[in-house]
């Protein structure tokens, strides 16, 4: 009877140990499985966030900034309001007498007409030389402001040349031609002189030939 009780007790103890071992195995298995799942989720979240940030930075750094620079570059080139300078070959240059009765000086108005088929600009003073039988007389600038002028195709700007009238009764210095060089150009145009036939002979202390800025409306500034 004692032996049977011991046997039953031993079996009960073995069963208890086996159940405890199974529970410990299940708990261990659950614990070992959970961390990888959490680790995988963290890796997935971190990977998506990093990739999204990199993509956004790449898009902003390349596509966004590059696109903006391109737009500004195009806008700046198209909206700066500047036209290329007028070349001598694009200009139709003519001269006419513009002296008003009673003036103590003679005046010649020179027209520069844009015939180049595009807008172009001029700024400053044209070069003016009078060809005479005694050599070349270069006109002096009046010194008046000379703003930039933009000429559309077909438009004209005028400047004036003033010169002393020969009222001495003598032959004076005979003028044989007018040479005009547009601003910032080296190519000149030679025209017939439309003004008085001669300049008074002076010792250099008399009134000089003067040229006004572009837009001086033929009055020499």
PDB file of C-alpha atoms in Angstrom:
ATOM      1  CA  UNK A   1       0.000   0.000   0.000  1.00  0.00           C
ATOM      2  CA  UNK A   2       2.872   2.348   0.840  1.00  0.00           C
ATOM      3  CA  UNK A   3       4.588   1.489  -2.412  1.00  0.00           C
ATOM      4  CA  UNK A   4       1.465   2.295  -4.403  1.00  0.00           C
ATOM      5  CA  UNK A   5       1.126   5.701  -2.709  1.00  0.00           C
ATOM      6  CA  UNK A   6       4.744   6.529  -3.488  1.00  0.00           C
ATOM      7  CA  UNK A   7       4.244   5.528  -7.096  1.00  0.00           C
ATOM      8  CA  UNK A   8       1.156   7.708  -7.449  1.00  0.00           C
ATOM      9  CA  UNK A   9       2.949  10.654  -5.828  1.00  0.00           C
ATOM     10  CA  UNK A  10       5.923  10.225  -8.163  1.00  0.00           C
ATOM     11  CA  UNK A  11       3.640  10.173 -11.204  1.00  0.00           C
ATOM     12  CA  UNK A  12       1.842  13.294  -9.996  1.00  0.00           C
ATOM     13  CA  UNK A  13       5.151  15.085  -9.478  1.00  0.00           C
ATOM     14  CA  UNK A  14       6.390  14.076 -12.945  1.00  0.00           C
ATOM     15  CA  UNK A  15       3.152  15.306 -14.508  1.00  0.00           C
ATOM     16  CA  UNK A  16       3.484  18.649 -12.720  1.00  0.00           C
ATOM     17  CA  UNK A  17       7.059  19.069 -13.864  1.00  0.00           C
ATOM     18  CA  UNK A  18       6.117  18.201 -17.445  1.00  0.00           C
ATOM     19  CA  UNK A  19       3.271  20.765 -17.443  1.00  0.00           C
ATOM     20  CA  UNK A  20       5.555  23.467 -16.039  1.00  0.00           C
ATOM     21  CA  UNK A  21       8.177  22.693 -18.669  1.00  0.00           C
ATOM     22  CA  UNK A  22       5.597  22.966 -21.436  1.00  0.00           C
ATOM     23  CA  UNK A  23       4.396  26.317 -20.107  1.00  0.00           C
ATOM     24  CA  UNK A  24       7.970  27.625 -19.896  1.00  0.00           C
ATOM     25  CA  UNK A  25       8.645  26.441 -23.458  1.00  0.00           C
ATOM     26  CA  UNK A  26       5.487  28.208 -24.708  1.00  0.00           C
ATOM     27  CA  UNK A  27       6.438  31.433 -22.897  1.00  0.00           C
ATOM     28  CA  UNK A  28       9.955  31.283 -24.263  1.00  0.00           C
ATOM     29  CA  UNK A  29       8.676  30.635 -27.741  1.00  0.00           C
ATOM     30  CA  UNK A  30       6.290  33.622 -27.502  1.00  0.00           C
ATOM     31  CA  UNK A  31       9.039  35.891 -26.240  1.00  0.00           C
ATOM     32  CA  UNK A  32      11.502  34.866 -28.945  1.00  0.00           C
ATOM     33  CA  UNK A  33       8.895  35.394 -31.684  1.00  0.00           C
ATOM     34  CA  UNK A  34       7.621  38.850 -30.591  1.00  0.00           C
ATOM     35  CA  UNK A  35      10.888  40.837 -30.788  1.00  0.00           C
ATOM     36  CA  UNK A  36      11.590  40.009 -34.447  1.00  0.00           C
ATOM     37  CA  UNK A  37       8.061  41.195 -35.328  1.00  0.00           C
ATOM     38  CA  UNK A  38       8.637  44.477 -33.484  1.00  0.00           C
ATOM     39  CA  UNK A  39      12.105  44.776 -35.031  1.00  0.00           C
ATOM     40  CA  UNK A  40      10.681  44.212 -38.506  1.00  0.00           C
ATOM     41  CA  UNK A  41       8.018  46.888 -37.963  1.00  0.00           C
ATOM     42  CA  UNK A  42      10.606  49.381 -36.722  1.00  0.00           C
ATOM     43  CA  UNK A  43      12.856  48.605 -39.676  1.00  0.00           C
ATOM     44  CA  UNK A  44       9.964  49.064 -42.079  1.00  0.00           C
ATOM     45  CA  UNK A  45       8.898  52.403 -40.535  1.00  0.00           C
ATOM     46  CA  UNK A  46      12.432  53.729 -40.456  1.00  0.00           C
ATOM     47  CA  UNK A  47      13.142  52.610 -44.002  1.00  0.00           C
ATOM     48  CA  UNK A  48      10.000  54.224 -45.401  1.00  0.00           C
ATOM     49  CA  UNK A  49      10.644  57.489 -43.564  1.00  0.00           C
ATOM     50  CA  UNK A  50      14.258  57.688 -44.716  1.00  0.00           C
ATOM     51  CA  UNK A  51      13.417  56.886 -48.315  1.00  0.00           C
ATOM     52  CA  UNK A  52      10.597  59.427 -48.364  1.00  0.00           C
ATOM     53  CA  UNK A  53      12.845  62.130 -46.961  1.00  0.00           C
ATOM     54  CA  UNK A  54      15.617  61.358 -49.415  1.00  0.00           C
ATOM     55  CA  UNK A  55      13.161  61.415 -52.296  1.00  0.00           C
ATOM     56  CA  UNK A  56      11.714  64.750 -51.209  1.00  0.00           C
ATOM     57  CA  UNK A  57      15.169  66.269 -50.747  1.00  0.00           C
ATOM     58  CA  UNK A  58      16.272  64.916 -54.094  1.00  0.00           C
ATOM     59  CA  UNK A  59      13.170  66.336 -55.770  1.00  0.00           C
ATOM     60  CA  UNK A  60      13.501  69.717 -54.087  1.00  0.00           C
ATOM     61  CA  UNK A  61      17.226  69.910 -54.553  1.00  0.00           C
ATOM     62  CA  UNK A  62      17.216  68.974 -58.202  1.00  0.00           C
ATOM     63  CA  UNK A  63      13.789  69.389 -59.712  1.00  0.00           C
ATOM     64  CA  UNK A  64      12.506  72.278 -57.586  1.00  0.00           C
ATOM     65  CA  UNK A  65      15.613  74.439 -57.404  1.00  0.00           C
ATOM     66  CA  UNK A  66      16.696  73.664 -60.929  1.00  0.00           C
ATOM     67  CA  UNK A  67      13.286  74.546 -62.283  1.00  0.00           C
ATOM     68  CA  UNK A  68      13.236  77.835 -60.406  1.00  0.00           C
ATOM     69  CA  UNK A  69      16.661  78.827 -61.658  1.00  0.00           C
ATOM     70  CA  UNK A  70      15.656  78.029 -65.196  1.00  0.00           C
ATOM     71  CA  UNK A  71      12.545  80.176 -64.902  1.00  0.00           C
ATOM     72  CA  UNK A  72      14.428  83.093 -63.405  1.00  0.00           C
ATOM     73  CA  UNK A  73      17.070  82.850 -66.091  1.00  0.00           C
ATOM     74  CA  UNK A  74      14.487  82.874 -68.856  1.00  0.00           C
ATOM     75  CA  UNK A  75      12.471  85.635 -67.194  1.00  0.00           C
ATOM     76  CA  UNK A  76      15.544  87.784 -66.603  1.00  0.00           C
ATOM     77  CA  UNK A  77      16.652  87.468 -70.247  1.00  0.00           C
ATOM     78  CA  UNK A  78      13.174  88.277 -71.599  1.00  0.00           C
ATOM     79  CA  UNK A  79      12.257  91.107 -69.165  1.00  0.00           C
ATOM     80  CA  UNK A  80      15.440  93.134 -68.807  1.00  0.00           C
ATOM     81  CA  UNK A  81      14.155  95.759 -71.265  1.00  0.00           C
ATOM     82  CA  UNK A  82      17.478  96.021 -73.061  1.00  0.00           C
ATOM     83  CA  UNK A  83      17.819  95.888 -76.833  1.00  0.00           C
ATOM     84  CA  UNK A  84      21.020  95.308 -78.776  1.00  0.00           C
ATOM     85  CA  UNK A  85      22.732  98.462 -79.991  1.00  0.00           C
ATOM     86  CA  UNK A  86      21.932  99.837 -83.433  1.00  0.00           C
ATOM     87  CA  UNK A  87      24.657  99.270 -85.974  1.00  0.00           C
ATOM     88  CA  UNK A  88      25.484 101.769 -88.695  1.00  0.00           C
ATOM     89  CA  UNK A  89      24.188  99.395 -91.356  1.00  0.00           C
ATOM     90  CA  UNK A  90      20.754  99.265 -89.673  1.00  0.00           C
ATOM     91  CA  UNK A  91      20.335 103.038 -89.626  1.00  0.00           C
ATOM     92  CA  UNK A  92      19.083 105.319 -92.373  1.00  0.00           C
ATOM     93  CA  UNK A  93      20.921 108.577 -91.691  1.00  0.00           C
ATOM     94  CA  UNK A  94      19.789 111.847 -93.236  1.00  0.00           C
ATOM     95  CA  UNK A  95      20.472 115.518 -92.547  1.00  0.00           C
ATOM     96  CA  UNK A  96      18.412 118.671 -93.160  1.00  0.00           C
ATOM     97  CA  UNK A  97      18.777 122.401 -92.540  1.00  0.00           C
ATOM     98  CA  UNK A  98      16.864 123.351 -89.379  1.00  0.00           C
ATOM     99  CA  UNK A  99      18.017 126.931 -88.946  1.00  0.00           C
ATOM    100  CA  UNK A 100      15.318 129.266 -87.657  1.00  0.00           C
ATOM    101  CA  UNK A 101      15.278 132.821 -89.028  1.00  0.00           C
ATOM    102  CA  UNK A 102      16.896 135.267 -86.678  1.00  0.00           C
ATOM    103  CA  UNK A 103      19.148 132.710 -84.970  1.00  0.00           C
ATOM    104  CA  UNK A 104      22.726 133.764 -84.508  1.00  0.00           C
ATOM    105  CA  UNK A 105      23.862 130.204 -85.212  1.00  0.00           C
ATOM    106  CA  UNK A 106      22.970 127.797 -87.969  1.00  0.00           C
ATOM    107  CA  UNK A 107      21.417 124.412 -87.169  1.00  0.00           C
ATOM    108  CA  UNK A 108      21.409 121.081 -88.989  1.00  0.00           C
ATOM    109  CA  UNK A 109      19.149 118.258 -87.809  1.00  0.00           C
ATOM    110  CA  UNK A 110      20.361 114.703 -88.296  1.00  0.00           C
ATOM    111  CA  UNK A 111      17.842 111.836 -88.284  1.00  0.00           C
ATOM    112  CA  UNK A 112      18.759 108.263 -87.407  1.00  0.00           C
ATOM    113  CA  UNK A 113      15.978 105.926 -88.548  1.00  0.00           C
ATOM    114  CA  UNK A 114      15.936 102.270 -87.529  1.00  0.00           C
ATOM    115  CA  UNK A 115      15.592 100.180 -90.677  1.00  0.00           C
ATOM    116  CA  UNK A 116      17.041  96.962 -89.320  1.00  0.00           C
ATOM    117  CA  UNK A 117      13.757  95.089 -88.828  1.00  0.00           C
ATOM    118  CA  UNK A 118      14.222  94.777 -85.043  1.00  0.00           C
ATOM    119  CA  UNK A 119      14.336  96.950 -81.948  1.00  0.00           C
ATOM    120  CA  UNK A 120      17.743  98.447 -81.235  1.00  0.00           C
ATOM    121  CA  UNK A 121      19.191 101.018 -78.849  1.00  0.00           C
ATOM    122  CA  UNK A 122      21.421 104.065 -78.991  1.00  0.00           C
ATOM    123  CA  UNK A 123      22.980 106.071 -76.196  1.00  0.00           C
ATOM    124  CA  UNK A 124      25.191 109.112 -75.986  1.00  0.00           C
ATOM    125  CA  UNK A 125      26.510 111.303 -78.759  1.00  0.00           C
ATOM    126  CA  UNK A 126      27.145 110.608 -82.400  1.00  0.00           C
ATOM    127  CA  UNK A 127      30.494 111.535 -83.846  1.00  0.00           C
ATOM    128  CA  UNK A 128      30.263 114.525 -86.211  1.00  0.00           C
ATOM    129  CA  UNK A 129      32.946 115.878 -88.517  1.00  0.00           C
ATOM    130  CA  UNK A 130      32.636 118.591 -91.137  1.00  0.00           C
ATOM    131  CA  UNK A 131      34.776 118.168 -94.198  1.00  0.00           C
ATOM    132  CA  UNK A 132      36.053 121.515 -95.426  1.00  0.00           C
ATOM    133  CA  UNK A 133      38.489 122.842 -97.974  1.00  0.00           C
ATOM    134  CA  UNK A 134      40.832 123.504 -95.059  1.00  0.00           C
ATOM    135  CA  UNK A 135      40.610 120.061 -93.467  1.00  0.00           C
ATOM    136  CA  UNK A 136      38.294 118.326 -91.021  1.00  0.00           C
ATOM    137  CA  UNK A 137      36.429 120.188 -88.285  1.00  0.00           C
ATOM    138  CA  UNK A 138      35.244 117.939 -85.447  1.00  0.00           C
ATOM    139  CA  UNK A 139      32.137 118.996 -83.556  1.00  0.00           C
ATOM    140  CA  UNK A 140      32.326 119.471 -79.801  1.00  0.00           C
ATOM    141  CA  UNK A 141      29.731 117.894 -77.514  1.00  0.00           C
ATOM    142  CA  UNK A 142      27.345 120.217 -75.721  1.00  0.00           C
ATOM    143  CA  UNK A 143      27.665 118.153 -72.532  1.00  0.00           C
ATOM    144  CA  UNK A 144      23.901 117.760 -72.058  1.00  0.00           C
ATOM    145  CA  UNK A 145      22.572 114.462 -70.620  1.00  0.00           C
ATOM    146  CA  UNK A 146      22.366 111.684 -73.179  1.00  0.00           C
ATOM    147  CA  UNK A 147      19.904 108.963 -72.088  1.00  0.00           C
ATOM    148  CA  UNK A 148      19.587 105.631 -73.843  1.00  0.00           C
ATOM    149  CA  UNK A 149      17.021 105.555 -76.643  1.00  0.00           C
ATOM    150  CA  UNK A 150      15.317 102.346 -77.818  1.00  0.00           C
ATOM    151  CA  UNK A 151      14.161 102.533 -81.434  1.00  0.00           C
ATOM    152  CA  UNK A 152      11.512 100.199 -82.743  1.00  0.00           C
ATOM    153  CA  UNK A 153      11.780  99.247 -86.378  1.00  0.00           C
ATOM    154  CA  UNK A 154      10.873 102.310 -88.435  1.00  0.00           C
ATOM    155  CA  UNK A 155      11.277 104.821 -85.584  1.00  0.00           C
ATOM    156  CA  UNK A 156      13.593 107.838 -85.758  1.00  0.00           C
ATOM    157  CA  UNK A 157      15.689 109.800 -83.269  1.00  0.00           C
ATOM    158  CA  UNK A 158      17.128 113.229 -84.061  1.00  0.00           C
ATOM    159  CA  UNK A 159      20.110 115.206 -82.840  1.00  0.00           C
ATOM    160  CA  UNK A 160      21.281 118.690 -83.743  1.00  0.00           C
ATOM    161  CA  UNK A 161      24.464 120.301 -84.968  1.00  0.00           C
ATOM    162  CA  UNK A 162      24.977 124.018 -84.420  1.00  0.00           C
ATOM    163  CA  UNK A 163      27.631 126.044 -86.201  1.00  0.00           C
ATOM    164  CA  UNK A 164      28.634 129.704 -86.517  1.00  0.00           C
ATOM    165  CA  UNK A 165      27.118 131.523 -89.466  1.00  0.00           C
ATOM    166  CA  UNK A 166      29.563 133.167 -91.839  1.00  0.00           C
ATOM    167  CA  UNK A 167      28.326 136.752 -92.045  1.00  0.00           C
ATOM    168  CA  UNK A 168      31.738 138.281 -92.644  1.00  0.00           C
ATOM    169  CA  UNK A 169      31.141 138.859 -96.316  1.00  0.00           C
ATOM    170  CA  UNK A 170      34.174 136.745 -97.203  1.00  0.00           C
ATOM    171  CA  UNK A 171      34.338 133.245 -98.617  1.00  0.00           C
ATOM    172  CA  UNK A 172      35.187 131.747 -95.236  1.00  0.00           C
ATOM    173  CA  UNK A 173      35.913 128.028 -94.850  1.00  0.00           C
ATOM    174  CA  UNK A 174      33.886 126.116 -97.415  1.00  0.00           C
ATOM    175  CA  UNK A 175      32.070 123.004 -96.102  1.00  0.00           C
ATOM    176  CA  UNK A 176      32.197 120.070 -98.510  1.00  0.00           C
ATOM    177  CA  UNK A 177      30.538 117.254 -96.532  1.00  0.00           C
ATOM    178  CA  UNK A 178      29.212 115.885 -93.265  1.00  0.00           C
ATOM    179  CA  UNK A 179      30.525 112.687 -91.663  1.00  0.00           C
ATOM    180  CA  UNK A 180      28.314 111.027 -89.016  1.00  0.00           C
ATOM    181  CA  UNK A 181      29.338 108.076 -86.834  1.00  0.00           C
ATOM    182  CA  UNK A 182      26.542 106.561 -84.685  1.00  0.00           C
ATOM    183  CA  UNK A 183      27.277 106.096 -80.953  1.00  0.00           C
ATOM    184  CA  UNK A 184      29.504 103.123 -80.115  1.00  0.00           C
ATOM    185  CA  UNK A 185      30.200 102.512 -83.809  1.00  0.00           C
ATOM    186  CA  UNK A 186      33.329 102.881 -85.927  1.00  0.00           C
ATOM    187  CA  UNK A 187      31.644 102.820 -89.338  1.00  0.00           C
ATOM    188  CA  UNK A 188      30.704 106.283 -90.591  1.00  0.00           C
ATOM    189  CA  UNK A 189      28.327 107.677 -93.180  1.00  0.00           C
ATOM    190  CA  UNK A 190      29.219 110.673 -95.364  1.00  0.00           C
ATOM    191  CA  UNK A 191      26.351 113.002 -96.292  1.00  0.00           C
ATOM    192  CA  UNK A 192      25.911 116.208 -98.247  1.00  0.00           C
ATOM    193  CA  UNK A 193      26.044 119.246 -95.976  1.00  0.00           C
ATOM    194  CA  UNK A 194      22.595 120.908 -95.989  1.00  0.00           C
ATOM    195  CA  UNK A 195      23.479 124.008 -93.977  1.00  0.00           C
ATOM    196  CA  UNK A 196      25.326 127.224 -94.711  1.00  0.00           C
ATOM    197  CA  UNK A 197      27.983 126.919 -97.375  1.00  0.00           C
ATOM    198  CA  UNK A 198      30.840 128.098 -95.204  1.00  0.00           C
ATOM    199  CA  UNK A 199      32.144 128.764 -91.723  1.00  0.00           C
ATOM    200  CA  UNK A 200      33.728 132.056 -90.741  1.00  0.00           C
ATOM    201  CA  UNK A 201      37.486 132.131 -90.641  1.00  0.00           C
ATOM    202  CA  UNK A 202      38.564 132.380 -86.987  1.00  0.00           C
ATOM    203  CA  UNK A 203      41.712 132.075 -84.932  1.00  0.00           C
ATOM    204  CA  UNK A 204      40.117 129.328 -82.895  1.00  0.00           C
ATOM    205  CA  UNK A 205      38.535 131.667 -80.360  1.00  0.00           C
ATOM    206  CA  UNK A 206      35.173 131.871 -82.141  1.00  0.00           C
ATOM    207  CA  UNK A 207      32.029 129.804 -81.655  1.00  0.00           C
ATOM    208  CA  UNK A 208      32.784 126.147 -82.317  1.00  0.00           C
ATOM    209  CA  UNK A 209      30.733 123.577 -84.202  1.00  0.00           C
ATOM    210  CA  UNK A 210      28.742 121.678 -81.569  1.00  0.00           C
ATOM    211  CA  UNK A 211      26.727 118.435 -81.521  1.00  0.00           C
ATOM    212  CA  UNK A 212      23.840 117.719 -79.173  1.00  0.00           C
ATOM    213  CA  UNK A 213      22.879 114.349 -77.651  1.00  0.00           C
ATOM    214  CA  UNK A 214      20.443 111.945 -79.245  1.00  0.00           C
ATOM    215  CA  UNK A 215      16.898 113.222 -78.885  1.00  0.00           C
ATOM    216  CA  UNK A 216      17.876 116.899 -78.862  1.00  0.00           C
ATOM    217  CA  UNK A 217      15.190 117.518 -81.512  1.00  0.00           C
ATOM    218  CA  UNK A 218      17.576 119.094 -83.940  1.00  0.00           C
ATOM    219  CA  UNK A 219      18.419 122.038 -81.732  1.00  0.00           C
ATOM    220  CA  UNK A 220      21.950 120.993 -80.785  1.00  0.00           C
ATOM    221  CA  UNK A 221      20.992 120.425 -77.121  1.00  0.00           C
TER     222      UNK A 221
END
